Short mmCIF file of C-alpha atoms and ligand atoms in Angstrom, two decimals:
data_model
loop_
_atom_site.label_atom_id
_atom_site.label_comp_id
_atom_site.label_asym_id
_atom_site.label_seq_id
_atom_site.Cartn_x
_atom_site.Cartn_y
_atom_site.Cartn_z
CA MET A 21 112.96 284.24 71.63
CA LYS A 22 111.79 282.71 68.37
CA LYS A 23 115.35 282.61 67.10
CA LEU A 24 116.55 280.90 70.28
CA LEU A 25 113.81 278.32 69.88
CA SER A 26 114.82 277.49 66.32
CA VAL A 27 118.47 277.20 67.36
CA LEU A 28 117.46 274.80 70.13
CA LEU A 29 115.32 272.84 67.68
CA ALA A 30 118.19 272.58 65.22
CA LEU A 31 120.48 271.41 68.01
CA ALA A 32 117.93 268.83 69.09
CA MET A 33 117.72 267.54 65.52
CA VAL A 34 121.49 267.21 65.25
CA VAL A 35 121.60 265.37 68.56
CA SER A 36 118.81 262.99 67.53
CA LEU A 37 120.43 262.34 64.15
CA CYS A 38 123.68 261.45 65.90
CA ALA A 39 121.83 259.08 68.20
CA ILE A 40 120.23 257.33 65.22
CA SER A 41 123.48 256.88 63.32
CA VAL A 42 125.16 255.31 66.34
CA SER A 43 122.31 252.94 67.20
CA ALA A 44 122.08 251.65 63.63
CA ASP A 45 125.42 249.83 63.87
CA GLU A 46 125.98 248.90 67.51
CA PRO A 47 123.98 246.02 68.99
CA VAL A 48 121.62 247.31 71.67
CA ASN A 49 119.32 245.59 74.16
CA VAL A 50 116.38 244.85 71.86
CA ALA A 51 114.47 243.08 74.67
CA LEU A 52 114.08 246.34 76.57
CA ASN A 53 110.39 246.92 77.46
CA LYS A 54 109.31 244.02 75.23
CA GLU A 55 106.47 241.68 76.18
CA VAL A 56 107.24 238.72 78.46
CA THR A 57 105.03 235.62 78.66
CA ALA A 58 105.46 233.15 81.55
CA THR A 59 104.17 229.57 81.35
CA ASN A 60 104.31 227.09 84.22
CA ASN A 61 104.18 223.47 83.06
CA GLY A 62 105.02 221.97 86.47
CA VAL A 63 104.89 222.60 90.19
CA GLY A 64 105.38 225.88 92.02
CA GLU A 65 104.65 229.52 91.45
CA ILE A 66 106.20 231.02 88.33
CA ASN A 67 105.59 234.62 89.25
CA LEU A 68 105.70 235.84 92.85
CA THR A 69 103.91 239.16 92.76
CA LEU A 70 104.52 240.89 96.05
CA GLY A 71 105.24 244.16 94.29
CA PHE A 72 108.97 243.56 94.39
CA TRP A 73 108.79 241.03 91.57
CA SER A 74 107.07 240.59 88.25
CA THR A 75 107.81 238.87 84.94
CA ASP A 76 107.46 242.35 83.43
CA TYR A 77 110.51 243.40 85.48
CA LEU A 78 112.64 241.04 83.32
CA THR A 79 112.71 243.58 80.49
CA ASP A 80 112.25 246.90 82.30
CA GLY A 81 115.92 247.85 82.15
CA ILE A 82 116.10 248.09 85.94
CA VAL A 83 118.03 245.84 88.30
CA GLY A 84 116.70 247.21 91.55
CA ASP A 85 118.20 246.86 95.00
CA PHE A 86 116.18 245.86 98.04
CA ASP A 87 115.13 248.91 100.06
CA ASN A 88 111.96 247.30 101.42
CA ASN A 89 110.05 249.67 99.19
CA ILE A 90 107.22 247.61 97.75
CA ASN A 91 106.22 248.39 94.11
CA ALA A 92 109.29 250.62 93.75
CA ASP A 93 112.29 248.34 94.24
CA ARG A 94 111.61 246.35 91.02
CA LEU A 95 113.99 243.54 91.97
CA GLY A 96 113.18 241.31 88.99
CA TRP A 97 111.37 238.03 88.37
CA TYR A 98 110.98 235.53 91.19
CA ALA A 99 109.63 231.97 91.18
CA ALA A 100 109.17 229.35 93.89
CA CYS A 101 108.40 225.67 94.33
CA PRO A 102 107.59 223.62 97.45
CA VAL A 103 110.46 222.32 99.61
CA SER A 104 108.28 219.25 100.16
CA THR A 105 109.13 218.06 96.65
CA GLY A 106 112.71 217.55 97.84
CA ALA A 107 114.48 219.46 95.05
CA PRO A 108 113.86 222.74 93.20
CA VAL A 109 112.84 220.90 90.02
CA VAL A 110 110.39 222.90 87.88
CA ASP A 111 109.26 223.24 84.28
CA MET A 112 108.86 226.95 83.59
CA GLU A 113 109.06 228.91 80.35
CA ILE A 114 109.77 232.63 79.98
CA GLU A 115 109.31 233.90 76.44
CA ILE A 116 110.20 237.37 75.16
CA ASP A 117 108.60 238.69 71.98
CA LEU A 118 111.16 241.08 70.46
CA ASP A 119 108.48 242.56 68.20
CA GLY A 120 110.52 242.15 65.02
CA LEU A 121 113.45 240.25 63.56
CA PHE A 122 116.91 241.00 64.91
CA ASP A 123 120.40 239.68 64.25
CA ILE A 124 121.11 238.57 67.81
CA THR A 125 124.68 238.80 69.10
CA LYS A 126 124.27 238.01 72.80
CA VAL A 127 121.77 237.01 75.47
CA SER A 128 122.56 238.10 79.00
CA LEU A 129 120.97 236.87 82.25
CA VAL A 130 121.45 239.50 84.95
CA PRO A 131 121.31 238.32 88.58
CA MET A 132 119.08 239.96 91.14
CA LEU A 133 120.90 242.30 93.52
CA PHE A 134 118.51 241.06 96.20
CA VAL A 135 120.23 238.19 98.06
CA LEU A 136 123.26 238.85 95.81
CA GLY A 137 122.53 236.29 93.14
CA SER A 138 122.26 233.34 95.52
CA ASN A 139 118.78 232.79 94.02
CA PHE A 140 120.12 232.57 90.44
CA ILE A 141 118.41 229.77 88.51
CA SER A 142 120.37 226.52 88.38
CA ASP A 143 119.34 224.54 85.27
CA TYR A 144 118.04 226.13 82.09
CA THR A 145 118.23 226.37 78.33
CA ILE A 146 118.01 229.49 76.18
CA SER A 147 116.62 229.18 72.66
CA VAL A 148 115.82 231.69 69.93
CA SER A 149 113.33 231.57 67.07
CA ALA A 150 112.40 233.63 64.03
CA ASP A 151 108.82 232.35 63.91
CA GLY A 152 107.96 231.27 67.47
CA THR A 153 107.71 227.63 66.31
CA ASN A 154 111.17 226.47 65.23
CA TRP A 155 113.72 226.99 68.01
CA LYS A 156 117.51 226.99 68.06
CA GLU A 157 119.11 226.30 71.42
CA ILE A 158 122.05 228.57 72.24
CA THR A 159 122.90 227.23 75.70
CA ASN A 160 122.08 224.37 78.04
CA GLU A 161 123.24 225.03 81.61
CA THR A 162 123.13 222.86 84.71
CA GLY A 163 124.33 223.49 88.25
CA VAL A 164 124.72 227.25 87.99
CA ALA A 165 124.93 228.86 91.45
CA ASN A 166 125.77 232.13 93.21
CA VAL A 167 125.99 234.37 90.17
CA THR A 168 127.03 237.95 90.90
CA SER A 169 127.70 239.27 87.40
CA PRO A 170 125.66 238.71 84.22
CA LYS A 171 125.84 235.30 82.54
CA GLU A 172 126.41 236.07 78.86
CA TYR A 173 125.75 233.76 75.90
CA ALA A 174 126.98 234.56 72.40
CA CYS A 175 124.47 234.09 69.60
CA SER A 176 124.58 234.53 65.83
CA GLU A 177 120.95 233.81 64.94
CA THR A 178 118.26 236.00 63.43
CA ALA A 179 115.30 235.84 65.77
CA ALA A 180 112.10 237.48 66.91
CA TYR A 181 111.58 235.40 70.07
CA VAL A 182 113.78 234.32 72.96
CA LEU A 183 112.81 231.44 75.26
CA LEU A 184 114.28 230.71 78.69
CA HIS A 185 113.28 227.22 79.81
CA VAL A 186 113.97 226.75 83.51
CA THR A 187 114.10 223.20 84.86
CA LYS A 188 115.67 223.90 88.26
CA LEU A 189 115.44 226.92 90.56
CA SER A 190 118.18 227.64 93.12
CA SER A 191 119.04 225.88 96.36
CA LEU A 192 118.06 229.02 98.26
CA ALA A 193 115.09 228.02 100.42
CA ASP A 194 113.08 228.83 103.49
CA ALA A 195 110.86 226.47 105.46
CA GLY A 196 108.29 226.23 102.69
CA SER A 197 109.86 226.99 99.30
CA PHE A 198 112.85 226.86 97.05
CA TYR A 199 113.35 230.10 95.11
CA GLY A 200 114.86 231.18 91.82
CA GLY A 201 114.94 234.41 89.90
CA LEU A 202 116.65 236.97 87.69
CA GLY A 203 117.04 240.73 87.67
CA GLU A 204 116.84 241.17 83.91
CA ILE A 205 117.10 239.36 80.58
CA GLU A 206 118.97 241.38 77.98
CA VAL A 207 119.07 240.45 74.30
CA TYR A 208 121.60 242.35 72.20
CA GLY A 209 121.15 242.73 68.46
CA THR A 210 120.56 244.91 65.45
CA PRO A 211 117.50 245.00 63.15
CA ALA A 212 117.74 242.14 60.65
CA GLU A 213 118.61 243.09 57.09
CA THR A 214 115.89 242.25 54.62
CA VAL A 215 116.93 239.68 52.07
CA THR A 216 116.14 239.70 48.37
CA PRO A 217 116.14 236.47 46.35
CA GLY A 218 119.17 237.44 44.26
CA GLU A 219 121.19 237.64 47.46
CA THR A 220 119.86 234.66 49.37
CA GLY A 221 122.44 232.49 51.04
CA ASP A 222 125.33 234.90 50.61
CA GLN A 223 124.47 237.60 53.12
CA PRO A 224 127.14 238.16 55.77
CA GLY A 225 126.21 236.06 58.79
CA ASP A 226 123.79 233.83 56.93
CA GLU A 227 124.42 230.13 57.25
CA PRO A 228 124.49 228.51 53.80
CA GLY A 229 121.28 226.74 53.06
CA THR A 230 119.17 228.47 55.69
CA LEU A 231 117.63 230.80 53.14
CA SER A 232 115.67 229.56 50.21
CA THR A 233 115.75 230.70 46.64
CA LEU A 234 112.90 231.95 44.50
CA HIS A 235 111.11 229.51 42.21
CA GLY A 236 108.84 231.86 40.30
CA ALA A 237 106.50 234.81 40.66
CA SER A 238 103.94 236.95 38.90
CA PHE A 239 102.62 240.43 39.70
CA ASP A 240 99.18 240.36 38.11
CA SER A 241 97.25 243.47 39.02
CA PHE A 242 97.45 246.70 40.97
CA TYR A 243 94.64 248.72 42.52
CA VAL A 244 94.23 252.16 44.06
CA ASN A 245 91.21 252.45 46.40
CA ASP A 246 90.09 249.03 45.18
CA THR A 247 89.85 250.32 41.61
CA LEU A 248 91.71 248.21 39.08
CA ASN A 249 94.13 250.61 37.50
CA PHE A 250 94.71 248.94 34.21
CA GLY A 251 93.67 245.97 32.19
CA GLY A 252 96.19 243.85 30.38
CA ALA A 253 97.19 240.26 30.78
CA ASP A 254 98.07 238.64 34.09
CA GLY A 255 101.61 239.56 34.95
CA SER A 256 101.62 242.98 33.31
CA ALA A 257 101.26 245.04 36.49
CA SER A 258 105.00 245.68 36.78
CA ASP A 259 105.20 247.22 33.32
CA VAL A 260 102.21 249.45 33.93
CA LEU A 261 103.73 250.71 37.20
CA ASP A 262 106.90 251.45 35.21
CA ALA A 263 104.85 253.39 32.68
CA HIS A 264 103.57 255.59 35.50
CA GLU A 265 106.98 256.21 37.03
CA ARG A 266 105.97 253.97 39.95
CA LYS A 267 104.25 256.87 41.67
CA VAL A 268 100.86 257.19 43.35
CA ASP A 269 99.89 260.61 44.64
CA GLY A 270 97.56 260.68 47.62
CA SER A 271 98.52 264.16 48.78
CA ASP A 272 94.93 265.36 48.42
CA GLY A 273 93.72 262.71 50.89
CA SER A 274 91.75 260.74 48.29
CA VAL A 275 93.73 257.50 48.50
CA LYS A 276 92.99 255.05 51.33
CA THR A 277 94.58 251.82 50.06
CA VAL A 278 96.86 250.38 47.42
CA ARG A 279 96.59 246.70 46.62
CA PHE A 280 98.86 244.12 44.95
CA ARG A 281 97.65 240.81 43.51
CA GLY A 282 99.79 238.00 42.13
CA TRP A 283 101.59 234.86 43.21
CA ILE A 284 105.06 233.84 44.33
CA GLY A 285 106.83 230.61 45.27
CA PHE A 286 110.15 229.75 46.90
CA GLU A 287 111.98 226.49 47.56
CA GLU A 288 110.59 226.61 51.10
CA GLU A 289 107.22 227.35 52.61
CA LEU A 290 105.90 230.86 53.03
CA GLU A 291 105.02 231.90 56.54
CA THR A 292 103.10 235.06 55.79
CA PHE A 293 102.64 237.80 53.24
CA GLY A 294 102.94 241.45 54.17
CA TYR A 295 104.17 244.78 52.93
CA MET A 296 107.02 247.17 53.57
CA ILE A 297 106.63 250.88 54.09
CA ASN A 298 110.03 252.60 54.06
CA GLY A 299 111.71 249.27 54.80
CA LYS A 300 109.53 248.30 57.78
CA PHE A 301 107.79 244.93 57.31
CA THR A 302 104.17 244.49 58.42
CA ALA A 303 102.63 241.02 58.18
CA GLY A 304 98.97 240.42 57.37
CA GLU A 305 96.38 237.82 56.31
CA PHE A 306 97.01 238.31 52.61
CA ALA A 307 97.22 234.74 51.29
CA ALA A 308 94.54 234.12 48.64
CA ASP A 309 93.04 231.00 47.07
CA THR A 310 95.72 229.34 44.95
CA GLU A 311 94.74 227.35 41.85
CA PRO A 312 96.79 224.23 40.95
CA ALA A 313 98.44 225.92 37.94
CA VAL A 314 100.28 228.31 40.26
CA THR A 315 102.01 225.46 42.09
CA GLN A 316 103.16 223.70 38.92
CA ASP A 317 106.89 223.34 38.57
CA ALA A 318 106.91 225.60 35.50
CA ASN A 319 105.35 228.40 37.57
CA GLY A 320 105.69 228.99 41.31
CA GLY A 321 106.53 225.46 42.42
CA ARG A 322 104.94 223.40 45.18
CA TYR A 323 105.14 226.06 47.91
CA ALA A 324 103.72 228.89 45.77
CA LYS A 325 100.74 230.90 46.98
CA ARG A 326 98.60 233.66 45.63
CA PHE A 327 98.70 236.98 47.43
CA ASP A 328 96.19 239.80 47.67
CA ILE A 329 97.98 242.44 49.71
CA ILE A 330 96.12 245.55 50.79
CA VAL A 331 98.21 248.41 52.19
CA PRO A 332 96.47 251.13 54.24
CA VAL A 333 97.98 254.48 53.27
CA ALA A 334 95.47 257.08 54.53
CA ASP A 335 97.70 258.13 57.45
CA LEU A 336 100.96 258.45 55.52
CA THR A 337 102.58 261.81 54.93
CA GLY A 338 105.44 262.81 52.67
CA SER A 339 107.14 260.45 50.26
CA ASN A 340 107.05 256.73 51.11
CA GLU A 341 108.49 253.65 49.45
CA ILE A 342 105.93 250.83 49.46
CA LYS A 343 106.39 247.27 48.27
CA ALA A 344 104.81 243.87 48.75
CA ALA A 345 106.85 241.35 50.72
CA VAL A 346 106.82 237.82 52.04
CA LYS A 347 108.24 236.19 55.16
CA LEU A 348 109.53 232.63 54.76
CA VAL A 349 109.54 229.94 57.45
CA SER A 350 113.32 230.36 57.75
CA GLY A 351 112.63 233.91 58.93
CA ALA A 352 113.91 235.63 55.79
CA ILE A 353 111.83 238.58 54.66
CA VAL A 354 111.87 238.93 50.90
CA ALA A 355 110.75 242.09 49.14
CA ILE A 356 108.85 241.50 45.90
CA ASP A 357 110.91 244.03 44.00
CA GLU A 358 113.23 244.20 41.02
CA ASN A 359 115.28 241.28 42.32
CA VAL A 360 112.36 238.89 41.89
CA THR A 361 112.33 236.94 38.63
CA ALA A 362 109.30 235.75 36.75
CA ASN A 363 108.63 232.17 35.79
CA GLY A 364 106.25 231.07 33.06
CA ALA A 365 104.00 233.84 31.79
CA GLY A 366 104.51 237.43 32.82
CA THR A 367 107.23 240.01 33.10
CA THR A 368 109.65 240.64 35.95
CA PRO A 369 107.47 241.28 39.02
CA ASN A 370 108.27 244.49 40.85
CA THR A 371 105.73 245.95 43.29
CA THR A 372 107.88 248.89 44.45
CA LEU A 373 106.21 252.28 44.25
CA THR A 374 106.55 255.74 45.70
CA TYR A 375 103.44 256.83 47.55
CA ILE A 376 103.02 260.54 48.20
CA GLY A 377 100.99 260.99 51.36
CA LEU A 378 99.08 263.90 52.85
CA ALA A 379 100.75 267.11 51.82
CA GLU A 380 100.61 269.23 55.01
CA GLN A 381 104.09 270.62 54.47
CA ASN A 382 103.66 270.94 50.72
CA VAL A 383 100.49 272.98 51.20
CA GLN A 384 102.21 275.31 53.66
CA THR A 385 105.25 275.90 51.50
CA GLY A 386 103.16 276.33 48.37
CA ASP A 387 104.90 273.54 46.48
CA ALA A 388 102.49 272.88 43.65
CA GLY A 389 104.73 270.37 41.93
CA VAL A 390 103.45 267.42 43.89
CA ALA A 391 99.84 268.04 42.87
CA MET A 392 100.73 267.48 39.24
CA PHE A 393 100.99 263.72 39.72
CA ALA A 394 97.27 263.70 40.68
CA VAL A 395 96.56 259.98 41.07
CA VAL A 396 97.58 259.24 37.50
CA LEU A 397 96.99 255.56 38.02
CA VAL A 398 93.27 255.95 38.70
CA ALA A 399 92.84 257.47 35.25
CA ALA A 400 95.05 254.92 33.57
CA MET A 401 92.53 252.30 32.56
CA GLY A 402 93.14 249.99 29.64
CA ALA A 403 96.26 248.23 28.48
CA ALA A 404 98.79 250.94 29.02
CA VAL A 405 101.87 248.81 28.55
CA VAL A 406 104.18 251.45 27.19
CA LEU A 407 107.52 250.61 28.64
CA LEU A 408 108.86 247.12 28.33
CA LYS A 409 111.72 247.49 30.69
CA LYS A 410 113.77 244.31 30.89
CA LYS A 411 115.62 243.78 34.10
CA ALA A 412 118.52 241.46 34.54
CA PHE A 413 120.56 240.60 37.60
CA1 LIG B 24 114.59 244.26 85.68
#
């Protein structure tokens, strides 16, 4: 029985690995089950909620048929406005938060099966945005009617938000209301590649000039559990991490946070600082007070800001790659790693480190090797600049 179980487990792992390798390349519907926000700026009812309809049904992956089964048919999203206004003119916004940046290839509006698409919205625009503030319109439609198969719009933008702005519902009406609706909004894409400064502007699919280049940066100090792990001049933190093989061992559960302090500036404004754990970006309120010297042209330039990035690591297990990162207003996420150059004082800033988390598996298998690292950085006080490793790119 035990053997059968392990065979099944192995099979399940192979199957799941296959699924991952396929989904990494092919665009998939990244709007599926994502949050939808509906805003009505004009007349009418933006969200009829009889149980057949809901704005949440726009991203539920279901295009239900009408079986008169309330709360189960899940027909889609339905809006209405008064016939007394003379025309189905509205001002309604449907926004989808994709919960991350994606290289979008296509947006698809799927008609409702109910009334066979005769309620398909007439006039609308679709826009996408990386930051929720700056929008790029990908289509502007008027006079659409009787849609029975999905309306598809090609897109080659990197975005985290999709906005459908509806200005006219359909001509379908009863005595009191005009109606308009959709069965589903699908957004196809793949997770956006992260961009490092050395590669800005020449990534496949990037429009020239949409990504900004680095002006200057400095990685000043590094902490474990809020303890400064070395002295030394501002800007020496990279070299000290090098000297400790860029490893922090928290396998005994003693490490709760690691923290990076420094500054960085690009030729465009920063939107937010954050950190990456195994390539996944998490934003946070990590901007710190920035003195005028940092924004001088010889240092970070006019858009430079200080960062004080604290990464919670208490729940991590196994080996993890951690680095500080920044998201620019263009939407580019830039890792503060070996591709970042210094300007003015300081050495090449590189915040990348390997963090060894709770060692459940290591304890069980008796692997004592990991314990030997033993939070070396906590003990490493003083100017421990041993390796002066020059990096060029
Ligand atoms: Ca749906």
